[in-house]
Each structure stands twice: as structure tokens, then as C-alpha cells.
mmCIF file of C-alpha atoms in Angstrom:
data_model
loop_
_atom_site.group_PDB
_atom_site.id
_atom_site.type_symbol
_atom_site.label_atom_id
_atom_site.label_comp_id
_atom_site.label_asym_id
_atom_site.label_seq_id
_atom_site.Cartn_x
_atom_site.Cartn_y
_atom_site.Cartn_z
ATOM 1 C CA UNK A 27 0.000 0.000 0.000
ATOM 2 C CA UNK A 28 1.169 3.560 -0.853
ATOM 3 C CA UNK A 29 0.018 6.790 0.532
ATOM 4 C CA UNK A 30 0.721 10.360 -0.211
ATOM 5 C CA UNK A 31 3.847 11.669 1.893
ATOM 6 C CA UNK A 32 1.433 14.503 2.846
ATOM 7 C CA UNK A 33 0.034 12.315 5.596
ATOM 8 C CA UNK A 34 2.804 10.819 6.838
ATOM 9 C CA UNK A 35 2.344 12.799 10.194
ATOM 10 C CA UNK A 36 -1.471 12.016 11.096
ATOM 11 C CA UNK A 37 -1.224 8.331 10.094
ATOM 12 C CA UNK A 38 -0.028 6.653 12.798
ATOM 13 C CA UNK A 39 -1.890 2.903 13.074
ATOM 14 C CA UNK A 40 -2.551 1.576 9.824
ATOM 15 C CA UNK A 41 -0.053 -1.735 9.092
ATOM 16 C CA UNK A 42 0.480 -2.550 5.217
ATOM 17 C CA UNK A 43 3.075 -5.632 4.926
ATOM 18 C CA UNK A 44 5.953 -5.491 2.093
ATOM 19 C CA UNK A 45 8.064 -8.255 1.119
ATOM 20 C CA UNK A 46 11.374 -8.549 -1.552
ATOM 21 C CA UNK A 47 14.678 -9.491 -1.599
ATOM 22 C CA UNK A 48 17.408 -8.149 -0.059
ATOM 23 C CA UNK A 49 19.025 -7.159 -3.213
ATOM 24 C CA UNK A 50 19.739 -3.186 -3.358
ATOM 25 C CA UNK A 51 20.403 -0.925 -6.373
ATOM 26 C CA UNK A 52 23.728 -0.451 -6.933
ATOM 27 C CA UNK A 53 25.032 3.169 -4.966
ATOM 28 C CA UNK A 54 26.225 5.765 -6.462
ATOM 29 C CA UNK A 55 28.916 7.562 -5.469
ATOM 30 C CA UNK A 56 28.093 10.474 -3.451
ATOM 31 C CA UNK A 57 29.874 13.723 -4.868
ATOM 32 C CA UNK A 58 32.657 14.953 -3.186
ATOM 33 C CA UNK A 59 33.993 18.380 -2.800
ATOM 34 C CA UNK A 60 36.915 19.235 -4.735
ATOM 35 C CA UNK A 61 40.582 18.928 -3.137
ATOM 36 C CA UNK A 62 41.570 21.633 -0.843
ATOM 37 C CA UNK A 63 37.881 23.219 -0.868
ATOM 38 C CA UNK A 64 37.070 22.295 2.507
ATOM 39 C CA UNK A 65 38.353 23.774 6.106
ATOM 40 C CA UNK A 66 38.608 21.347 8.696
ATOM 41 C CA UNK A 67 38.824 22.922 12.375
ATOM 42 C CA UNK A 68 41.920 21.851 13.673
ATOM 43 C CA UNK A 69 42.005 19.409 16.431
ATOM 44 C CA UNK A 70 42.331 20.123 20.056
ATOM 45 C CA UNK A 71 40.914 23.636 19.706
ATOM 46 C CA UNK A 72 38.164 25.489 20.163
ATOM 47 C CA UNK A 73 39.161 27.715 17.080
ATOM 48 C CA UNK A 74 36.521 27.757 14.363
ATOM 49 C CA UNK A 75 36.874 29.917 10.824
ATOM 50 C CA UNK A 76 33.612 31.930 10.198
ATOM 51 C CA UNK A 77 31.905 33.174 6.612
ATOM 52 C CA UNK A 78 29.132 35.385 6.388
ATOM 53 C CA UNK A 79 26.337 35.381 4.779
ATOM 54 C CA UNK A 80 26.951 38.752 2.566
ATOM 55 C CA UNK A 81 30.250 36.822 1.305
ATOM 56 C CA UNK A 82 28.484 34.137 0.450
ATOM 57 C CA UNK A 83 25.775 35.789 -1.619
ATOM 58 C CA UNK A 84 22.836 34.802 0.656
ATOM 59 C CA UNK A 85 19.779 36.826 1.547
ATOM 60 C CA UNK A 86 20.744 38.297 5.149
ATOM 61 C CA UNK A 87 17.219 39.228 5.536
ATOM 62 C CA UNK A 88 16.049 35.652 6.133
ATOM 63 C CA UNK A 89 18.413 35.068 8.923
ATOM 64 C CA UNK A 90 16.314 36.565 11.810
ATOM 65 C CA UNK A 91 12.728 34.832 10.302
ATOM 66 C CA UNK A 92 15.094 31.373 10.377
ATOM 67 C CA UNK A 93 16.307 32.074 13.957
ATOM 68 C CA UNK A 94 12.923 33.060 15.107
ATOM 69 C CA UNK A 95 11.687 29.657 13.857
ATOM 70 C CA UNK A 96 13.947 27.568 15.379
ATOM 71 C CA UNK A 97 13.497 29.392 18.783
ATOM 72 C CA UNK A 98 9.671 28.657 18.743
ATOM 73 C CA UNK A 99 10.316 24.886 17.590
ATOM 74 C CA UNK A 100 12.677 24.448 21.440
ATOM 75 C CA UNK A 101 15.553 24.390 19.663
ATOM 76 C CA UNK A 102 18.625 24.661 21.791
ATOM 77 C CA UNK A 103 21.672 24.413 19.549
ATOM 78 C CA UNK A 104 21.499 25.276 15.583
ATOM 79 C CA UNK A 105 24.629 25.323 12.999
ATOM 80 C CA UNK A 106 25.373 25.789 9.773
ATOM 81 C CA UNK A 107 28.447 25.318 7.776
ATOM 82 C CA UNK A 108 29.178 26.309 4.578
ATOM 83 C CA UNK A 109 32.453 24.505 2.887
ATOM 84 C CA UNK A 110 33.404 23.685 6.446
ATOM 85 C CA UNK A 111 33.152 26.923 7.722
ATOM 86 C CA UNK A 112 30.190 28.683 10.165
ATOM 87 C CA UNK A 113 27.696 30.595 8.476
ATOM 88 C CA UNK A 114 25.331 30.783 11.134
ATOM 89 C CA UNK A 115 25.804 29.527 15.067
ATOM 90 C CA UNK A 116 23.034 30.024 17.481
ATOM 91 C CA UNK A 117 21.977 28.434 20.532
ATOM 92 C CA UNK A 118 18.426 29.371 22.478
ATOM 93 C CA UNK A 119 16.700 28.877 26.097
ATOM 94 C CA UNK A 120 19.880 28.937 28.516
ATOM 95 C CA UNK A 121 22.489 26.576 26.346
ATOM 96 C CA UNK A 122 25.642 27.889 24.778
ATOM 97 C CA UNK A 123 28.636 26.241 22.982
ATOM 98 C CA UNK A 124 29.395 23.784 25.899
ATOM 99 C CA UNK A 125 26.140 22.649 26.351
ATOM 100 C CA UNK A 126 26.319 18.910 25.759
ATOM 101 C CA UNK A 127 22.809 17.614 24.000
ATOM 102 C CA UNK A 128 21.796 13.706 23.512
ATOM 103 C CA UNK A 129 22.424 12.678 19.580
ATOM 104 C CA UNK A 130 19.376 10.027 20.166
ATOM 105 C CA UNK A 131 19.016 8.213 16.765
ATOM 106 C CA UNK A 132 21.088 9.910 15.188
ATOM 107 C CA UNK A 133 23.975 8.884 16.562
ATOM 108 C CA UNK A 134 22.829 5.498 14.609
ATOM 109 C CA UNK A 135 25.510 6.868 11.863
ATOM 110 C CA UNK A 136 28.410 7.192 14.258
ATOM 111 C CA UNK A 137 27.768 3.419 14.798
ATOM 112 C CA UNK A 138 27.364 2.947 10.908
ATOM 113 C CA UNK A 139 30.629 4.699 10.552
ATOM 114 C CA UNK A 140 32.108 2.698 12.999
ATOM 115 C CA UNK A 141 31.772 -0.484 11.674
ATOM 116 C CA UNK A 142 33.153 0.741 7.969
ATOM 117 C CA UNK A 143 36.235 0.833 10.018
ATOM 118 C CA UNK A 144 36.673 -2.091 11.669
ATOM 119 C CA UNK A 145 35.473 -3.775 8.330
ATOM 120 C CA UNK A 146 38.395 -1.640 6.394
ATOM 121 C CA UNK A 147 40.590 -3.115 9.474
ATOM 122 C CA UNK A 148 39.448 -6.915 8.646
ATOM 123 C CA UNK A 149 37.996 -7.329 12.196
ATOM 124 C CA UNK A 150 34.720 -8.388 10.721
ATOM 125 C CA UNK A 151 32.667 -8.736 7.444
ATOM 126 C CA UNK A 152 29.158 -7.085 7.079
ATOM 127 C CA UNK A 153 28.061 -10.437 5.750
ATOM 128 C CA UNK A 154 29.087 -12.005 8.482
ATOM 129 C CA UNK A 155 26.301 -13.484 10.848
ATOM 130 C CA UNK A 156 26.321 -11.362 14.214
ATOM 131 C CA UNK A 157 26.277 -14.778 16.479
ATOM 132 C CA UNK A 158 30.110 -14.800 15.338
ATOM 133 C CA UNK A 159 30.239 -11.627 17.412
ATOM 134 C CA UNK A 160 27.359 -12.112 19.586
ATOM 135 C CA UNK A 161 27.824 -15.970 20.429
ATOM 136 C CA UNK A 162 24.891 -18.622 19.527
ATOM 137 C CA UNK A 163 21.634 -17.832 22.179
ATOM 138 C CA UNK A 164 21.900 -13.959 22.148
ATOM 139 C CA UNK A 165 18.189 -14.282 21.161
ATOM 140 C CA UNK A 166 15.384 -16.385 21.288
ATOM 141 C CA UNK A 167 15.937 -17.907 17.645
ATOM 142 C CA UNK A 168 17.196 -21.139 17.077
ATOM 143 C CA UNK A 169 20.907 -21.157 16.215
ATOM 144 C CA UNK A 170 19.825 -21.735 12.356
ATOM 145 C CA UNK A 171 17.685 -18.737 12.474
ATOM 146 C CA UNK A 172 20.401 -16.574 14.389
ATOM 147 C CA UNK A 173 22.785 -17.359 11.368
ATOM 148 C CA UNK A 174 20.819 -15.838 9.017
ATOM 149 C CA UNK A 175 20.971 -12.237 10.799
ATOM 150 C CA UNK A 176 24.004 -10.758 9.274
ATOM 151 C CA UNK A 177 25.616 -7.813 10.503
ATOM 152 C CA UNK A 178 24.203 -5.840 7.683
ATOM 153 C CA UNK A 179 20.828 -7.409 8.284
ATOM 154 C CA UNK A 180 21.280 -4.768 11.619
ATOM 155 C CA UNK A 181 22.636 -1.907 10.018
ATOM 156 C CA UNK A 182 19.878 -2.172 7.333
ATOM 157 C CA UNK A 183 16.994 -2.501 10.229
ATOM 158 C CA UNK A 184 16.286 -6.157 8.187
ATOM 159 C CA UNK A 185 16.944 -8.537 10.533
ATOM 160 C CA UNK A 186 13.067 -10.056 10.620
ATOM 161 C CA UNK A 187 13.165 -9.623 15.175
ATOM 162 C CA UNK A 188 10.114 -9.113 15.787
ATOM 163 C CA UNK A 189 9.126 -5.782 16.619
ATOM 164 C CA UNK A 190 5.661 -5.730 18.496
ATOM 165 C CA UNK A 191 7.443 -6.648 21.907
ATOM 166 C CA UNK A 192 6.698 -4.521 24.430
ATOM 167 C CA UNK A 193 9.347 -2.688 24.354
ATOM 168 C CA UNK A 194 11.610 -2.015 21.011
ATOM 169 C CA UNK A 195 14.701 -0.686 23.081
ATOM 170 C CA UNK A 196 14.894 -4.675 25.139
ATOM 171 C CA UNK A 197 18.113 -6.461 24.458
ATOM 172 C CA UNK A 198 17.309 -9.238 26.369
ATOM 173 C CA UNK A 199 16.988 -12.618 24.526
ATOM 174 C CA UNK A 200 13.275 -13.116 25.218
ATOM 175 C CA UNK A 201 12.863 -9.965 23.610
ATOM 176 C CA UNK A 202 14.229 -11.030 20.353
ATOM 177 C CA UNK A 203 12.163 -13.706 18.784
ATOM 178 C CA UNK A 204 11.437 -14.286 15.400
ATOM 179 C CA UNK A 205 8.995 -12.613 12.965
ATOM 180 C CA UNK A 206 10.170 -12.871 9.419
ATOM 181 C CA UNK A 207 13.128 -13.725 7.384
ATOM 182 C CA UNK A 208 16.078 -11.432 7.172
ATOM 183 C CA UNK A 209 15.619 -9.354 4.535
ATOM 184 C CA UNK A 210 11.996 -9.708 4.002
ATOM 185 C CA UNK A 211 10.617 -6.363 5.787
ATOM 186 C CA UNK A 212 12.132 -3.150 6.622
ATOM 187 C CA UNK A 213 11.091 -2.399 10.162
ATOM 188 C CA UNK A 214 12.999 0.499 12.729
ATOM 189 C CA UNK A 215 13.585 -1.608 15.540
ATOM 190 C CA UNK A 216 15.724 -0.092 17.828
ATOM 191 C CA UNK A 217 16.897 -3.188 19.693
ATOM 192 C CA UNK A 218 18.666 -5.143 17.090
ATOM 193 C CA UNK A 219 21.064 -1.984 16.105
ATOM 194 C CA UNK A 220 21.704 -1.676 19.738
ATOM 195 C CA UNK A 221 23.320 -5.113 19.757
ATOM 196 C CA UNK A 222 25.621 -3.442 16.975
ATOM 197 C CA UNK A 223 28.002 -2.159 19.290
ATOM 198 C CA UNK A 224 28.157 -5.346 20.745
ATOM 199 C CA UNK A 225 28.825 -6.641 17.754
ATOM 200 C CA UNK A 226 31.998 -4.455 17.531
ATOM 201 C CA UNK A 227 33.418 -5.206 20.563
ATOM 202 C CA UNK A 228 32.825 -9.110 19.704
ATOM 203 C CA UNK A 229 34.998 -8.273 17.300
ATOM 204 C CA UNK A 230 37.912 -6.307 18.096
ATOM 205 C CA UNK A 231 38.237 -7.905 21.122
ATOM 206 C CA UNK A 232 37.843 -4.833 23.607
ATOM 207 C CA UNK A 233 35.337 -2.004 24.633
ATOM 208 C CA UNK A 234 33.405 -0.559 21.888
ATOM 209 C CA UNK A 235 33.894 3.182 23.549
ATOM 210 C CA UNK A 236 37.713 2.983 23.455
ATOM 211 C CA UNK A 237 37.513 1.777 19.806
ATOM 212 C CA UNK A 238 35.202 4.365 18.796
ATOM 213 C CA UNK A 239 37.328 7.799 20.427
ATOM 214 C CA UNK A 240 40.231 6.037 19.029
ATOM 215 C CA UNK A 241 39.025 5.948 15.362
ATOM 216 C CA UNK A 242 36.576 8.461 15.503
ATOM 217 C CA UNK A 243 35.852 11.006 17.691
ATOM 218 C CA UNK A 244 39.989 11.849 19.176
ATOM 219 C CA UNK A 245 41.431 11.838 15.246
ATOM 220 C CA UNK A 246 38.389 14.503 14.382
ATOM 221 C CA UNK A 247 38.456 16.695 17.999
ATOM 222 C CA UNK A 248 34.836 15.463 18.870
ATOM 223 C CA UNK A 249 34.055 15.802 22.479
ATOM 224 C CA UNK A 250 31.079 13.968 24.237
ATOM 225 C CA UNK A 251 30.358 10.305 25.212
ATOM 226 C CA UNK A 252 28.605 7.361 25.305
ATOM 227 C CA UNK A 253 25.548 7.048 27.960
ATOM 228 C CA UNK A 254 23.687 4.061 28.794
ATOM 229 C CA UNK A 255 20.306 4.901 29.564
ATOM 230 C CA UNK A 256 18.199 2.120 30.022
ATOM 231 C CA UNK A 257 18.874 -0.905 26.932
ATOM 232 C CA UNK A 258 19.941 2.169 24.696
ATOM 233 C CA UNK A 259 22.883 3.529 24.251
ATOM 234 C CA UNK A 260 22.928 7.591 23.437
ATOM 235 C CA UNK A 261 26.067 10.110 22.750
ATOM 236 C CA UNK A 262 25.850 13.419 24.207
ATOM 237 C CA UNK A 263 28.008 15.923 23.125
ATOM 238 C CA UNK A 264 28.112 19.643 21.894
ATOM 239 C CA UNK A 265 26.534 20.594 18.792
ATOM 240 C CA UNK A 266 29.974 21.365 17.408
ATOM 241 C CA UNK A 267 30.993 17.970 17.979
ATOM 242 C CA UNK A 268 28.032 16.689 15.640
ATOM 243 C CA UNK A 269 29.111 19.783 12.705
ATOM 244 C CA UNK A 270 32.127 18.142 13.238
ATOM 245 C CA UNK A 271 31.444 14.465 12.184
ATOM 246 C CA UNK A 272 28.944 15.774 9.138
ATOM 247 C CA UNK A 273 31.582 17.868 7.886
ATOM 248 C CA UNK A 274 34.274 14.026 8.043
ATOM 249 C CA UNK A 275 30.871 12.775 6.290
ATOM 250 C CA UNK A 276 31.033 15.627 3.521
ATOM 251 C CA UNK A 277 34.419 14.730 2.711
ATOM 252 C CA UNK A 278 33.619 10.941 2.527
ATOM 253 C CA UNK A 279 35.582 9.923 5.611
ATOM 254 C CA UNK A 280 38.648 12.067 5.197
ATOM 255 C CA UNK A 281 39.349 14.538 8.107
ATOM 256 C CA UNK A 282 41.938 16.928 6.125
ATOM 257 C CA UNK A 283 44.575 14.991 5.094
ATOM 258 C CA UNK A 284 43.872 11.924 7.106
ATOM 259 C CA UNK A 285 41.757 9.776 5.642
ATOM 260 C CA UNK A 286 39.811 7.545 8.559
ATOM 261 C CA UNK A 287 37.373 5.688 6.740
ATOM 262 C CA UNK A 288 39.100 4.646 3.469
ATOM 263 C CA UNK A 289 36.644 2.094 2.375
ATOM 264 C CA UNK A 290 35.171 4.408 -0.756
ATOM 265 C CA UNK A 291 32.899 1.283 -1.587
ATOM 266 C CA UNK A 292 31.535 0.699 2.039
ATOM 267 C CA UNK A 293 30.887 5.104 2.034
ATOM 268 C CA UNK A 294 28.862 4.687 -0.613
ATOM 269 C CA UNK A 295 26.852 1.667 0.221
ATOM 270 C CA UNK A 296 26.352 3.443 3.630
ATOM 271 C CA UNK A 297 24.483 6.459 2.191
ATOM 272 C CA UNK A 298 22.999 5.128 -0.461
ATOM 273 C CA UNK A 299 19.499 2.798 -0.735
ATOM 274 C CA UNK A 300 20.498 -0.764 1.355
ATOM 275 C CA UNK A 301 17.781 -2.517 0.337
ATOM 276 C CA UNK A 302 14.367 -2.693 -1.935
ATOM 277 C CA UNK A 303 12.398 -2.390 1.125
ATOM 278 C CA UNK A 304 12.815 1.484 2.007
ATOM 279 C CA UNK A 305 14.383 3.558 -0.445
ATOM 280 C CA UNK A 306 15.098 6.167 2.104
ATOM 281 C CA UNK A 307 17.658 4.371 3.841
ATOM 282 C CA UNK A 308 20.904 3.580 4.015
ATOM 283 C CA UNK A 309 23.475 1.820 6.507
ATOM 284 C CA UNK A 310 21.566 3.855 9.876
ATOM 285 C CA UNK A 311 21.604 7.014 7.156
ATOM 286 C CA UNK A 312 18.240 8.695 6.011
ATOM 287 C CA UNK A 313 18.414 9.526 2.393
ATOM 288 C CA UNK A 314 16.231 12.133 0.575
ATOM 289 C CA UNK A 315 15.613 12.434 -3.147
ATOM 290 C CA UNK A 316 14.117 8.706 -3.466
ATOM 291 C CA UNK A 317 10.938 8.132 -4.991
ATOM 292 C CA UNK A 318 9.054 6.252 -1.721
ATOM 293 C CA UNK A 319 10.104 5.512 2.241
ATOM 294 C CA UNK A 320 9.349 4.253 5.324
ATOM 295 C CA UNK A 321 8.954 5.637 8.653
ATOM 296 C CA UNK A 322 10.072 4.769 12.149
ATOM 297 C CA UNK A 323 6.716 3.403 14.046
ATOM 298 C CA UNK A 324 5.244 2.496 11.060
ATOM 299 C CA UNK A 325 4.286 -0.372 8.520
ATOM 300 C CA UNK A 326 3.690 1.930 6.093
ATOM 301 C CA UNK A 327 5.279 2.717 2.739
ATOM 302 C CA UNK A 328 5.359 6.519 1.215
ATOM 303 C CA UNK A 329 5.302 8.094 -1.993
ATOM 304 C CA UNK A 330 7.533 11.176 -2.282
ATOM 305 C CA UNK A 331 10.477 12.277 -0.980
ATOM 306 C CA UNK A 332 11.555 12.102 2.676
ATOM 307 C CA UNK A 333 11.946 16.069 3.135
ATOM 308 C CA UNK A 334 10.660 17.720 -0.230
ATOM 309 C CA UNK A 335 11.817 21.039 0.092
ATOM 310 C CA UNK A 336 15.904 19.238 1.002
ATOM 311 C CA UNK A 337 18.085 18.562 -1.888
ATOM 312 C CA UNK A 338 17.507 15.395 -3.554
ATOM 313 C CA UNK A 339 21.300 14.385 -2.475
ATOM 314 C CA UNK A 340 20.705 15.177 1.276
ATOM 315 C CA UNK A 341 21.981 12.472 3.210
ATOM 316 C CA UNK A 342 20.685 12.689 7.476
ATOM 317 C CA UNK A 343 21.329 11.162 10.849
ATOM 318 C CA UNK A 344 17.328 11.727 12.724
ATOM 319 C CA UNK A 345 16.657 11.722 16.236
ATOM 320 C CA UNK A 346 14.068 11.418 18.484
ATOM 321 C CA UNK A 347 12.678 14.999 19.772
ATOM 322 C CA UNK A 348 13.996 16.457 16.457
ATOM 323 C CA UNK A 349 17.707 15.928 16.708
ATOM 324 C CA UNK A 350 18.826 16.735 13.065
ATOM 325 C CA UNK A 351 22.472 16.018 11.201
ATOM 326 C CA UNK A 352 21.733 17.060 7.418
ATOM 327 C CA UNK A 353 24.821 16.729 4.756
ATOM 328 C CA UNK A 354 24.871 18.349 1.356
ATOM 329 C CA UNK A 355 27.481 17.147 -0.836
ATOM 330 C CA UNK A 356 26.503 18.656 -3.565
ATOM 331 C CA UNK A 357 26.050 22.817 -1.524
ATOM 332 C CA UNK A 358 28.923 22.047 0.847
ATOM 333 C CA UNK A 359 26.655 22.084 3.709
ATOM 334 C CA UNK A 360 26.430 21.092 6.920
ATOM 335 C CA UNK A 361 22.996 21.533 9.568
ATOM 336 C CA UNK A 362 23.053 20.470 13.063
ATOM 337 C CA UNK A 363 20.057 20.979 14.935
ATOM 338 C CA UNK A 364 19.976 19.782 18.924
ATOM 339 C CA UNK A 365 17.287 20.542 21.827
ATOM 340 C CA UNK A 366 13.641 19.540 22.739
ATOM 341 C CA UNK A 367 10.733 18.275 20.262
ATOM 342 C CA UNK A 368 9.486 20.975 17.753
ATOM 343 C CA UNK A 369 5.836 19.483 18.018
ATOM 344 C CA UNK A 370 5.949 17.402 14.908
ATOM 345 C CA UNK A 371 8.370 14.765 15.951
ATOM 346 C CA UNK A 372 8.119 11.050 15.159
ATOM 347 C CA UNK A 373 11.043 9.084 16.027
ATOM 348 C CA UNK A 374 13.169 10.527 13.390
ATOM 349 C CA UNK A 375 12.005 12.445 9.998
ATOM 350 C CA UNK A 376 8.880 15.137 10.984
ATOM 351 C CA UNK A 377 7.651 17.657 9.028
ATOM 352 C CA UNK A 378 9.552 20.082 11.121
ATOM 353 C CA UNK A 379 12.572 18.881 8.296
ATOM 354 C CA UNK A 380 10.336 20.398 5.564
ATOM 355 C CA UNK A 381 9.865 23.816 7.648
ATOM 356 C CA UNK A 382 13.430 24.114 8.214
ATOM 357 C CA UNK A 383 14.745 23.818 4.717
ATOM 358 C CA UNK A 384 12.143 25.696 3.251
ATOM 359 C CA UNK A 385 13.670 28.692 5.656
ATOM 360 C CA UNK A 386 17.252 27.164 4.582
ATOM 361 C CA UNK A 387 16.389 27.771 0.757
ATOM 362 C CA UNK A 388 15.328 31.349 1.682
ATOM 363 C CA UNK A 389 18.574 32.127 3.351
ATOM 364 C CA UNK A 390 20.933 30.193 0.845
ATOM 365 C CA UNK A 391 19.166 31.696 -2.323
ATOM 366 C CA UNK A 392 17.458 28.423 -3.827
#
């Protein structure tokens, strides 16, 4: 069943099953920026190289009508970089700079990221099945039906768990039981790419945390952490910190001159369709410019485009109570957006995305 996009935010019930293989397109290449276009903060400081909007060519006067907006959608934290630099910093309703926020879903692509490097390392294989990580009984499946579930069956939110357990965020093996095959329906079940970082650690050998600020967050200057709340695990960190990974993501894994994810082939299957079963997403990326998608909560399938008013080559991490990482390859653009539900939220894409770039295309000119 397909529906208009339009009501993607007052449908909330109705279940419509989908079935095909787990066969995606093949990706193509995001575009990168040219050599040397970028500027990359350096690391270690709090230094930050500004543009403005006159030098840029922009319309100044929608500036104030986009800050006004995000202040009455409980935004706390708001950038925007241009090339790598900040066009536009702002942060509402007591936070500042140091204010550290929670990432909530999407800090799913730090995890996504994460295991392109310790694939590029030869620590694991994304077809692997995760009981080689996990160990046979981490769910309620028979040790058959646990081999099935590849890694990439969790980082494609295909593993076929089934997802009307009580609770979606339960790790424990009674609530992971069996619903369909891998690779049969697209469902965003939170539980399953939990078990990812386990699935990491299974694999190196050692704590997930120390492998992730190793490769990730010291060799880019993020700050922030890892905090268990409940079964989930969320980052917190500064809203710099999250500019900062989007603009490693702009530049396809390469932090200046030091290339951390080098795996071009396992970037581009990351933020490109995964799978004939949601168009919209990739390895625990949201992608914008396909012709249908899925929603978190939902059976559903949509027509249109996830965020209409984006670019068609936006690529996004989405969090719960509106926590936004939006990459434009092909604009040079980077738009962090951290605080408190805007009053539209699902669990990731809301309409508030459609609000904010039609202000965005204002600003920038489009």
C-alpha cells in the first residue's frame, strides 16, 4: 500500500506488509567536494573559521525569520556550515557552545561509521552473521535462524526480530524472537542496532567506547560520550561535535589529510538505498531524493520524498525529539540541529525537516 507523503504525520496505526529481496540498487557515489575546498577545524581547539552570509551571496534578511523559527520549535543548539566553515551559530533557552545535547538516533551513523572501520581493518565482514560476534543464544531464535541475521541485516533494520514486543529498546533474549526472514521487511527496531556495538566489541576484542574515540571522535576533535540509559545507548556531546562528524561525512571519511574511513565502496553503500524495502535508507543514514520511504513506528510505505523542500542528495542522521544532522554534498553544507521536540516529531524524519529547509532555501538563495 502507498500513501501520499502529505500524511505521513497524522497516520499513525494503519499496518500494510511489504516483502522482496534483499538485493539493493547499486550506490552511487556520493559527490565529493573538490581537493583543498574544505576547512577542517583543527584538532584540540576550540578555534573555528567563520563566513558570512553577505560573502556568500545569501539573503541576510532571512536570517532573523530562520532564527525566530527555530526558537519557537525548542531548539537549543542550531549550525550551519558552509564549505566547512560557520555561516550561522546560534543556541536558544539557557544553552551555549558547551552545552552537551543527547544525539538520540542519530547517533545510529556514528555506529554505521564505525563499523566501515573495523570492516576496512578486517575485524569483521558485514556479511558475516552477528552470532560470530554475539555468540549462539543472544536471542530467542534457534541457532539456524540466528545465522541468518548478518551484521548488515542490523545496520539495514532487516533482521526479521520481531518488533511488536513490548518494548523495542529490550536487548534481552526473550525480547528477540522471530517474525520474518532477514531481509523480508524493513522495520525500525531499535533493539537489534543496539546489539551493533556489541557486535563491535565481539569483534575487536575490547570495549566498543575505546575503539570508537580512538578511530573516531579523538582523530576529528569530537568531544562527548557514550551514555547508557536504560537498553539504549545515546552520545551526548556539543553541537559542534556533531558539525564536526557531518563535515568528516562531507568529505567521505577524510578529516583533512587523514583519511579515517578509506573504504570508498563501504561510504557509498552506507548512504545510499540498502535494500528494496525502504528507499530512504541507508546503513543507519536517512536519504532524501528517493521516490518512496518508510517511517520509524510504522508499517507503512510513502510516496515522495523524505523532506521535499531538502536537496535530492541530502543524506541525514534523525533523532528522536527532532535531533537533526543534514549533509549536502553537492552545496557544501552542513545543519546540526539539537534541543527539545518541535511538536511534529516522530522518532526521526517530521515535518519540522520540511519547515526548516524551506527557511534554509530562503537564506541560501534556492
Amino acid at each position: 500500500m502507498k500513501v501520499s507523503a502529505s500524511l505521513l504525520f497524522i497516520l499513525f496505526l494503519s499496518l500494510v506488509g511489504c516483502s522482496s529481496d534483499d538485493t539493493a540498487a547499486n550506490p552511487s557515489p556520493t559527490p565529493a567536494p573538490e581537493v583543498g575546498e574544505l576547512y577542517f577545524p583543527p584538532v584540540g581547539s576550540n578555534d573555528w573559521e567563520t563566513t558570512s552570509i553577505n560573502s556568500l551571496g545569501w539573503n541576510a534578511e532571512a536570517e532573523q525569520p530562520l532564527l525566530d523559527f527555530l526558537k519557537e520549535k525548542s531548539t537549543e543548539a542550531f549550525l550551519l556550515l558552509k564549505d566547512g566553515r560557520i555561516v550561522i551559530e546560534a543556541y536558544f533557552n539557557g544553552t551555549d557552545a558547551t552545552t552537551n545535547n543527547p544525539w538520540n538516533s542519530t547517533g545510529k551513523t556514528l555506529s554505521a561509521f564505525v563499523i566501515g572501520v573495523a570492516q576496512q581493518e578486517g575485524h569483521l565482514s558485514l556479511n558475516d552473521p552477528s552470532s560470530d560476534y554475539l555468540g549462539t543464544g543472544w536471542s530467542s531464535l534457534s541457532p539456524t535462524e540466528e545465522h541468518r541475521i548478518t551484521i548488515k541485516s542490523h545496520i539495514t533494520m532487516t533482521t526479521g526480530l520481531d518488533y511488536g514486543v513490548s518494548n523495542q529498546n529490550c536487548t534481552d533474549t526473550d525480547c528477540l524472537t522471530f517474525l520474518n526472514e532477514p531481509g523480508s521487511f524493513w522495520y525500525y527496531h531499535n533493539a537489534p542496532y543496539t546489539l551493533n556495538h556489541a557486535i563491535v566489541a565481539g569483534a575487536i576484542g575490547s570495549e566498543y567506547d575505546t575503539y570508537f574515540n580512538t578511530k573516531l571522535k579523538n582523530p576529528i576533535g569530537m568531544d562527548g560520550a557514550w551514555v547508557q540509559l536504560g537498553y539504549a545507548r545515546v552520545y551526548y556531546s556539543t553541537a559542534r561535535s556533531m558539525a564536526r562528524f557531518g563535515l568528516l561525512n562531507l568529505n567521505r571519511g577524510k578529516w583533512s589529510d587523514n583519511q579515517i574511513l578509506k573504504e570508498d565502496g563501504y561510504f557509498d553503500e552506507m548512504t545510499n538505498t540498502s535494500q528494496n524495502l525502504n528507499q530512504a535508507y541507508g546503513y543507519l543514514w536517512w536519504l532524501n531524493g528517493k521516490e518512496s520511504f518508510r517511517s520509524p513506528g510504522l508499517e507503512l510505505q510513502f510516496t515522495g520524498k523524505l523532506i521535499p523542500s531538502a536537496p535530492d542528495d541530502l543524506i541525514a542522521g534523525l533523532g528522536k525529539d527532532d535531533q537533526k544532522l543534514h549533509i549536502v554534498p553537492s552545496k557544501g553544507l552542513v545543519v546540526v540541529r539539537m534541543g527539545n521536540d518541535a511538536g511534529e516529531s516522530l522518532l526521526g524524519p517530521s515535518s519540522f525537516d520540511n519547515e526548516l529547509w524551506e527557511k534554509i532555501n530562503t537564506l541560501i538563495n534556492e
